[in-house]
Structures are given as structure tokens and as C-alpha cells.
Coordinates of C-alpha atoms in Angstrom, one line a residue:
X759 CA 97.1 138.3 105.9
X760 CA 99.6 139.2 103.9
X761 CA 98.5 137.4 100.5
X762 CA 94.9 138.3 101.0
X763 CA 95.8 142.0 101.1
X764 CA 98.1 141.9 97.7
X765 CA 94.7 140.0 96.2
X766 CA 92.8 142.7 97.4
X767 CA 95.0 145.5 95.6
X768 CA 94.8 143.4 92.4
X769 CA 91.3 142.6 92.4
X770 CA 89.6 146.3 93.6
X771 CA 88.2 148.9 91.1
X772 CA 89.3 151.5 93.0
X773 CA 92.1 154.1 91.9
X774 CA 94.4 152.7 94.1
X775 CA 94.1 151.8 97.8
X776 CA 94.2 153.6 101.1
X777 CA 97.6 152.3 101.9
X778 CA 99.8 149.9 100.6
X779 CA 99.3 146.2 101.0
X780 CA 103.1 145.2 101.4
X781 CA 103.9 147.4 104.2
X782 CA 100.6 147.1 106.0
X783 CA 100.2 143.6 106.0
X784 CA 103.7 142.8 107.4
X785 CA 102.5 146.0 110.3
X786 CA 99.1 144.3 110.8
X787 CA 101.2 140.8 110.9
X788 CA 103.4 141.8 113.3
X789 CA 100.7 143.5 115.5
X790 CA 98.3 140.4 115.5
X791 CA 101.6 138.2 116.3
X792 CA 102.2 140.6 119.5
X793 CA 99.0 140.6 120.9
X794 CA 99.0 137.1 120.9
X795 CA 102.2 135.9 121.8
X796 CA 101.6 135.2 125.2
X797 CA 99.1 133.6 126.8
X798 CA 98.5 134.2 130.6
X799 CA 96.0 131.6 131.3
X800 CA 99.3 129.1 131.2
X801 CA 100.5 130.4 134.4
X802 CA 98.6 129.5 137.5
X803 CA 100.5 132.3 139.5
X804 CA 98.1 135.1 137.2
X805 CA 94.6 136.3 138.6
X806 CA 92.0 135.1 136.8
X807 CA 90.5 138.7 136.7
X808 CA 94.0 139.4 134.8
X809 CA 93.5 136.5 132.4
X810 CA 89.8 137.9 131.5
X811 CA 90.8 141.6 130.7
X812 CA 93.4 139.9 128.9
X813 CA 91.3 137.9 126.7
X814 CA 89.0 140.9 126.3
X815 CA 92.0 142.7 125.5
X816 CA 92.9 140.3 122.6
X817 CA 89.5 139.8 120.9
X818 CA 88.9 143.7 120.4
X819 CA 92.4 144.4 119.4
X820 CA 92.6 141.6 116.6
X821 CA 89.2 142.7 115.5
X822 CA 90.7 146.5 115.2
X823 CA 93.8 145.0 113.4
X824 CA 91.6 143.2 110.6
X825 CA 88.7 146.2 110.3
X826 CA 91.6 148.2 109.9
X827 CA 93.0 146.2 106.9
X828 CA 89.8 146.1 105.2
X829 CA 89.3 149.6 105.5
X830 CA 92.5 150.7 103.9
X831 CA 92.7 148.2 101.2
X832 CA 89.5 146.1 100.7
X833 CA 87.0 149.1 100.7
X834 CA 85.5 147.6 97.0
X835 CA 83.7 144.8 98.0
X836 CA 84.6 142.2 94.9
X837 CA 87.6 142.6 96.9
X838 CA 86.7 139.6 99.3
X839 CA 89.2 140.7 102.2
X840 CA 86.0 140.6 104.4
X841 CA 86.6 137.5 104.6
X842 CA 89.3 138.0 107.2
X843 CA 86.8 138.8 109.7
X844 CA 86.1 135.3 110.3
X845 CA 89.3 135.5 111.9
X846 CA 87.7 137.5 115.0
X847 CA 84.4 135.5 114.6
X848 CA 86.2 132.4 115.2
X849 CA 87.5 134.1 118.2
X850 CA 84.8 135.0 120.1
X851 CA 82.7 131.9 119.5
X852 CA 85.7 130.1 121.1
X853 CA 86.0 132.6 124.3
X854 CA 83.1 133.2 125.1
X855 CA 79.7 131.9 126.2
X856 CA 76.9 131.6 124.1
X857 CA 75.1 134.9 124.6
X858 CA 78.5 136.9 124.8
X859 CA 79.5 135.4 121.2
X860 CA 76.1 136.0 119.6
X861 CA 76.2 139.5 120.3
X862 CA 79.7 140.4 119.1
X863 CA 79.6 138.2 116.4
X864 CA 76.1 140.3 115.5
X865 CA 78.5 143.7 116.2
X866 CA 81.2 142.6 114.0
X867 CA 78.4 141.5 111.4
X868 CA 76.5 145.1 111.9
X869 CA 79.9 147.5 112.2
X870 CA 81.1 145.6 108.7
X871 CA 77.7 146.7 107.1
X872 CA 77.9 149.9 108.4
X873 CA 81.6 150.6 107.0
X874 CA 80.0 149.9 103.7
X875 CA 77.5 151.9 103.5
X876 CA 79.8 154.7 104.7
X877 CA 82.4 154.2 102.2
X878 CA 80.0 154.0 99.3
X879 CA 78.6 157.7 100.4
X880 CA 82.4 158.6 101.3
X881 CA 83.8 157.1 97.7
X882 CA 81.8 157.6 94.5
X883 CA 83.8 155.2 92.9
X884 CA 82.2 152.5 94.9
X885 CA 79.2 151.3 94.3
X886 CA 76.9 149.5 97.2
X887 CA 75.4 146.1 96.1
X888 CA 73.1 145.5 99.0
X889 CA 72.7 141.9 97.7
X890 CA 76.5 140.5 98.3
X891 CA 76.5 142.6 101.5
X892 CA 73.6 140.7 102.6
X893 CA 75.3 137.7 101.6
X894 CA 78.2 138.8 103.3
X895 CA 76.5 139.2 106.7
X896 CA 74.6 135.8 106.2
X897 CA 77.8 134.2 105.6
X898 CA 79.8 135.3 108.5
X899 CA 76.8 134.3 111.2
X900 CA 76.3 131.1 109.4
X901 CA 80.2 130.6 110.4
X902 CA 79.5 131.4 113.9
X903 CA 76.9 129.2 114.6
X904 CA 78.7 126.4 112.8
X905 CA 81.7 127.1 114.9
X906 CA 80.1 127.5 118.2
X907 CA 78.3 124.1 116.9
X908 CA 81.7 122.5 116.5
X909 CA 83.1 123.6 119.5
X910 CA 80.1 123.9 121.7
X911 CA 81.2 119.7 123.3
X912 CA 85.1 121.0 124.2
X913 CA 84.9 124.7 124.2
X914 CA 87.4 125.7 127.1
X915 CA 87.1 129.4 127.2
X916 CA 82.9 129.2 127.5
X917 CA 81.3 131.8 130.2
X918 CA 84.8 133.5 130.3
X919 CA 86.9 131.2 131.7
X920 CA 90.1 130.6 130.5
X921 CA 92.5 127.7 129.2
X922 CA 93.4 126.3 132.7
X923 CA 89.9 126.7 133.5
X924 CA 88.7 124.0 131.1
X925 CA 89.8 121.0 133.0
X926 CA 86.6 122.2 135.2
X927 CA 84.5 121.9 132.7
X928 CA 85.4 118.9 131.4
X929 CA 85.4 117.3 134.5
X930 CA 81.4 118.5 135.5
X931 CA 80.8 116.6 132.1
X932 CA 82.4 113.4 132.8
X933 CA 80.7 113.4 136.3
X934 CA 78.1 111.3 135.0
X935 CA 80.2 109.5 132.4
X936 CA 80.8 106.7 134.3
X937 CA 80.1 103.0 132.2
X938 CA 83.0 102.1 130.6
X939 CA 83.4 99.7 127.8
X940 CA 84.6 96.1 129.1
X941 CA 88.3 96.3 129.2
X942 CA 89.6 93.7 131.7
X943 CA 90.6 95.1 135.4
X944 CA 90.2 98.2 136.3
X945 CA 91.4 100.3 139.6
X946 CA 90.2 103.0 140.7
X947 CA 92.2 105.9 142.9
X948 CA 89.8 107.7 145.1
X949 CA 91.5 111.3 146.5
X950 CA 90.3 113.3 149.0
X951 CA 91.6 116.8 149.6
X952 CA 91.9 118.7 152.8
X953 CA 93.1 122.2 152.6
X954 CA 95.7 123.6 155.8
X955 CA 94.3 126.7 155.9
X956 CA 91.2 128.4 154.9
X957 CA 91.5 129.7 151.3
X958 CA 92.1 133.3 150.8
X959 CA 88.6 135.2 149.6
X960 CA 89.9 136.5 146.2
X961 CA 90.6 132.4 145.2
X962 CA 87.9 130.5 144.3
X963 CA 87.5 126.4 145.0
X964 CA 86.2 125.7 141.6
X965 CA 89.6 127.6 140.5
X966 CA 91.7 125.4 143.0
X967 CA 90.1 122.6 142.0
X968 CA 90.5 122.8 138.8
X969 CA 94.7 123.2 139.0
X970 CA 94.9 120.6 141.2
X971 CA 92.8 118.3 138.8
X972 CA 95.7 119.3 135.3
X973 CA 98.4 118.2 138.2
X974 CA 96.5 114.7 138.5
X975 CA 96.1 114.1 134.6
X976 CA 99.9 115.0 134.2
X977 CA 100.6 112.0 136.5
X978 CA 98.1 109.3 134.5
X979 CA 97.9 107.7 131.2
X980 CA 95.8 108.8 128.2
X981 CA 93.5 106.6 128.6
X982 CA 92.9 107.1 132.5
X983 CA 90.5 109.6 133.6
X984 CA 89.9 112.0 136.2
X985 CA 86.7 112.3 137.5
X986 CA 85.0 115.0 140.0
X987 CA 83.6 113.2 142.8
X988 CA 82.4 115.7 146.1
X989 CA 83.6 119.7 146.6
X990 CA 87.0 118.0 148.4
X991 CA 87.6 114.5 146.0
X992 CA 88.6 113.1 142.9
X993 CA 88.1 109.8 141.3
X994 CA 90.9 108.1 139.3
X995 CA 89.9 105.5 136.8
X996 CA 92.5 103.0 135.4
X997 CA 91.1 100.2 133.0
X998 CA 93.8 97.7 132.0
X999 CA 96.2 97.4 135.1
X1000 CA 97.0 93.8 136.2
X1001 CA 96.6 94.7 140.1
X1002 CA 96.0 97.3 142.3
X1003 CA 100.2 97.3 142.7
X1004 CA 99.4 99.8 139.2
X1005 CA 96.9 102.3 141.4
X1006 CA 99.8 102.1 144.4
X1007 CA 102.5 103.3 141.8
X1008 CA 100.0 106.0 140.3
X1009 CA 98.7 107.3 143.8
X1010 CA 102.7 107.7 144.6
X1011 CA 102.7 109.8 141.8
X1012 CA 100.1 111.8 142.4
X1013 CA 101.0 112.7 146.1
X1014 CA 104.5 113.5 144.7
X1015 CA 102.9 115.9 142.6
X1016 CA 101.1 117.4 145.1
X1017 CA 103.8 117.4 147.8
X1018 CA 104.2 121.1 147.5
X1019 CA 102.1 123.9 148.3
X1020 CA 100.0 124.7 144.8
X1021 CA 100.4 128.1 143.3
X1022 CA 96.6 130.1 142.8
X1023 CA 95.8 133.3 141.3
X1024 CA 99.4 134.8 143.6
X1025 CA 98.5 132.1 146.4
X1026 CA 100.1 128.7 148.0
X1027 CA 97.3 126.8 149.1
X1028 CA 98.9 124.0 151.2
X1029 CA 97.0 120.4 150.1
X1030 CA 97.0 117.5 152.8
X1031 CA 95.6 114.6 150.3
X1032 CA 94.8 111.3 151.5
X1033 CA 94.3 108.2 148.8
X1034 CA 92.3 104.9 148.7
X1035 CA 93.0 102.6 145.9
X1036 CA 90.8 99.7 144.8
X1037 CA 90.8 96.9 142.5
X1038 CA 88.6 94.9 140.2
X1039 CA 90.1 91.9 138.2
X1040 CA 86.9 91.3 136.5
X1041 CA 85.2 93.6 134.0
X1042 CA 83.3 96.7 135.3
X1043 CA 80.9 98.6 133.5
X1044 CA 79.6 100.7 136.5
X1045 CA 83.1 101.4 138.6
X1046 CA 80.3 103.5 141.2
X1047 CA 81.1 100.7 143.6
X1048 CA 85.0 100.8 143.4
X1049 CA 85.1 104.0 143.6
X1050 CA 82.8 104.0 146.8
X1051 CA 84.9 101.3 148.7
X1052 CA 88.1 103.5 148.1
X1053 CA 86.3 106.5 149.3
X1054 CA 85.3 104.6 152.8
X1055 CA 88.5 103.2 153.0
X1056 CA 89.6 106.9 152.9
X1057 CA 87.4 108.0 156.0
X1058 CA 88.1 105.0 157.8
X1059 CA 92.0 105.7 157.3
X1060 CA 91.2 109.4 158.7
X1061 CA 89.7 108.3 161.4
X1062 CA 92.3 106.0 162.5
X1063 CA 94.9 108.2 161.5
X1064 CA 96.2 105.7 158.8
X1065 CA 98.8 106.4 156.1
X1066 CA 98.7 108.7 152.8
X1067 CA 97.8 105.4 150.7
X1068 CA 95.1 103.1 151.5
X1069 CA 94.1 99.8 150.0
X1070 CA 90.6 98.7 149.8
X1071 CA 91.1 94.3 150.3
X1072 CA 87.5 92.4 149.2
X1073 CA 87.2 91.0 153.0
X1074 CA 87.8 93.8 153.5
X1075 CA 90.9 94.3 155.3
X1076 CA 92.6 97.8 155.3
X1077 CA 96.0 97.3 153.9
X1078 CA 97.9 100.3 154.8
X1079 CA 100.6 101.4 151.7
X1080 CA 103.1 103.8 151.5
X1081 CA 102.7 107.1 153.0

């Protein structure tokens, strides 16, 4: 900000600016750096009704901060520090849905054109050129659509939820993404969930859900994949392993992991999991079936009361793991 606002005091017309740039750049610095030092959505412990004022928070203080800088130093247009604004169009198209960023991306638009026209009656020395405001205005929303274009496949913030909330999302995506290219054997981890206790009313499933699903991809490789199966299980994918001694080691992992109660919004919400693992040495392209003889082997195990770790055998012969 800093540089733009020393090119701004060198390039204006104007007798001087509202304030100096030095000083006020180094403020405005330091005040964008505050407001967005920390980032709530990291902590599962924080209501997500917390996280969204927070964001909301953000996004209208660090447009303040830059309208601010523009009006006290880039008030002649040939000045170009309108250009910061893309800073807090960039930021809404990423946090929030489509219709939400449209219309504050058109307010930022409409409150930059109306500062104009407000300092060119306020100043005489400033003259209006409807033109380059125009082409201001045309500029910025041709941004936001490009970014929201860009961004639209891996936004994580869409329809106000936050960064933890974007596992969700992903995982609805890859619900139906489920042909993979032929990469020798594959296993596949099937997890069902079963909650102790009924979950509190304030915490949502989807919310649970999607915590419990960033535990599980901090237990797998890169190139595994989680996927959402039913309200209450997960799928596991993992092309490449020799045997289904690989799924075993993962599933250990997994219900390491998940040992302890999981913290929600303020809540532990106590998780009994129960896994199935199954194994193709041959090259699958549709893993639907795998991942349907691990889930059976799951019921089957539950109704038995069999161990935490379940095998699905071709027979098939339920070979009881590890609990």
C-alpha cells in the first residue's frame, strides 16, 4: 500500500494531498495486518456464528481501510490508487456466494463513483472525466467476475462458510467423482460413524462432518481421497497399495485419530467408528463395488458385534483385524 500511496502523491494535480502518504500508509498497513492476523475458522472450538461475524467483520473494515486511503491521497483520478480496491473485490468474491459478492462488489463499484462525483463538486481543482470513471467501474466488475470465475471450482468460503467448512464442499463434489484412472490395486476404507450421544442443537451434522472428514485426510496420502458416502460414512480410496495390509495400517490411523472426543463449535461429540477395508489387486475404474462390500462388511460386523477393523475376503470370509 505503501508504494502505491507515494505514486499517488507524485502523480495527482492536486495542491497537495489530504494527508501524508508516509505516515498513512504505514497506519493503513498496520490496520489491514490487524484485522487480519487471525483467522478463527482454524480453530474447531469457535462457533461458526463467531467465524461469520468475523468474516463480515473483515471484509467491511479492509474496504473502510482502502476507501479511506483513496480519499485522502488519491482523490485526482490519474492518480490510479483505485486500483486498490480490487483488494476488497477480491475479497468478497472469495467469501461469499454468488449473489452476496455481486451485490457488494456492485456497492463498492457504486460508493467509488459516488466519492468522485462528490469530490469534484467538493474540490474545484478536480475535474470529473466521466469516461475513465466509467472505465474504472467496468474494470473492477470485469475483475470480479473473472475472479469468482477462477475461483468458482475451489471456492471455500461460498454461501458463508468458512475455511474448515470447505472440506464439505469439496467432498459433495467428489461424491460423484468416482472412475479413476487405471493405476494398479486399489483399497478402499469404508467408515461408518455412530455418534454416543445425540448432538447438541446449536451444532450442525454437516459441521461435524465436515471436522471429522480434515481429521481423515490428515491420516492419508495426497493422492488418496475421501469421499462422502451416507449422513453417518465415509469412503477412503487408496490406488497403488500392494494389499489390503496398506488399508489395515491406514484404518489404524484413522481410528487413532478419532480415538478422542472431537471438539465442535465449544462441543465434544464422542465418535464410536467402525471400519471395513477391501481390496482389489486388479485395476478398477468404478471402485462402487469395493466400496459396497466394505460397507456390508461393516453392518455385518455390527451386527455380530465384531471388532473396530473389518476385512472384506472375496469368498467372502469376514476376517476380523485389529480393534
Amino acid at each position: 500500500m505503501l508504494p502505491a500511496l507515494l505514486w499517488a502523491q507524485g502523480t495527482t494535480g492536486i495542491p497537495g494531498p489530504l494527508a501524508p502518504p508516509l505516515p498513512l500508509g504505514v497506519m493503513l498497513g498496520g490496520m489491514l495486518l490487524f484485522v487480519n492476523l487471525i483467522d478463527p475458522s482454524r480453530n474447531p472450538q469457535v462457533p461458526l456464528s463467531s467465524i461469520q461475524f468475523r468474516i463480515i467483520l473483515e471484509t467491511f473494515s479492509d474496504t473502510a481501510i482502502i476507501f479511506v486511503a483513496v480519499w485522502c491521497v488519491g482523490l485526482d483520478p490519474s492518480s490510479g490508487l483505485w486500483m486498490l480496491l480490487l483488494f476488497p473485490i477480491f475479497e468478497v468474491v472469495a467469501r461469499f456466494s454468488l449473489l452476496r459478492a455481486a451485490l457488494l462488489s456492485a456497492a463498492i463499484a457504486l460508493l467509488h463513483v459516488v466519492s468522485e462525483i462528490w469530490f469534484s463538486v467538493r474540490y474545484v481543482e478536480l475535474n470529473l472525466d466521466s469516461a475513465a470513471l466509467a472505465h474504472e467501474v467496468a474494470l473492477l466488475l470485469l475483475v470480479a467476475v473473472g475472479a469468482r470465475v477462477i475461483l468458482s471450482e475451489e471456492n471455500e468460503y461460498s454461501d458463508w462458510v468458512p475455511t474448515r467448512a470447505g472440506v464439505g464442499t469439496k467432498l459433495n463434489k467428489r461424491k460423484g467423482e468416482r472412475r479413476l484412472l487405471p493405476t494398479g490395486g486399489l483399497a478402499v476404507l469404508y467408515i461408518d460413524l455412530e455418534f454416543e450421544k445425540e448432538l447438541p442443537k446449536t451444532v450442525k451434522l454437516s459441521l461435524v462432518r465436515e471436522v471429522i472428514a480434515r481429521r481423515i485426510s490428515s491420516c492419508i496420502r495426497t493422492d488418496d481421497s475421501v469421499l462422502g458416502c451416507d449422513e453417518d460414512a465415509f469412503a477412503v480410496l487408496l490406488p497403488g497399495v500392494r494389499d489390503v495390509d496398506g488399508a489395515v495400517i491406514v484404518g489404524e490411523r484413522i481410528l487413532d485419530k478419532l480415538g478422542d472426543p472431537v471438539a465442535v463449535a465449544g462441543h465434544l461429540i464422542s465418535i464410536n467408528l467402525r471400519l471395513g477395508a477391501a481390496y482389489s489387486a486388479h485395476t478398477v475404474s468404478e471402485p462402487d463395488d469395493l466400496i459396497g462390500a466394505a460397507g456390508r462388511e461393516v453392518i455385518l460386523a455390527k451386527r455380530r458385534g465384531g471388532s473396530s477393523l473389518v476385512i472384506h475376503e472375496p469368498e467372502p470370509i469376514l476376517v476380523e483385524a485389529v480393534n
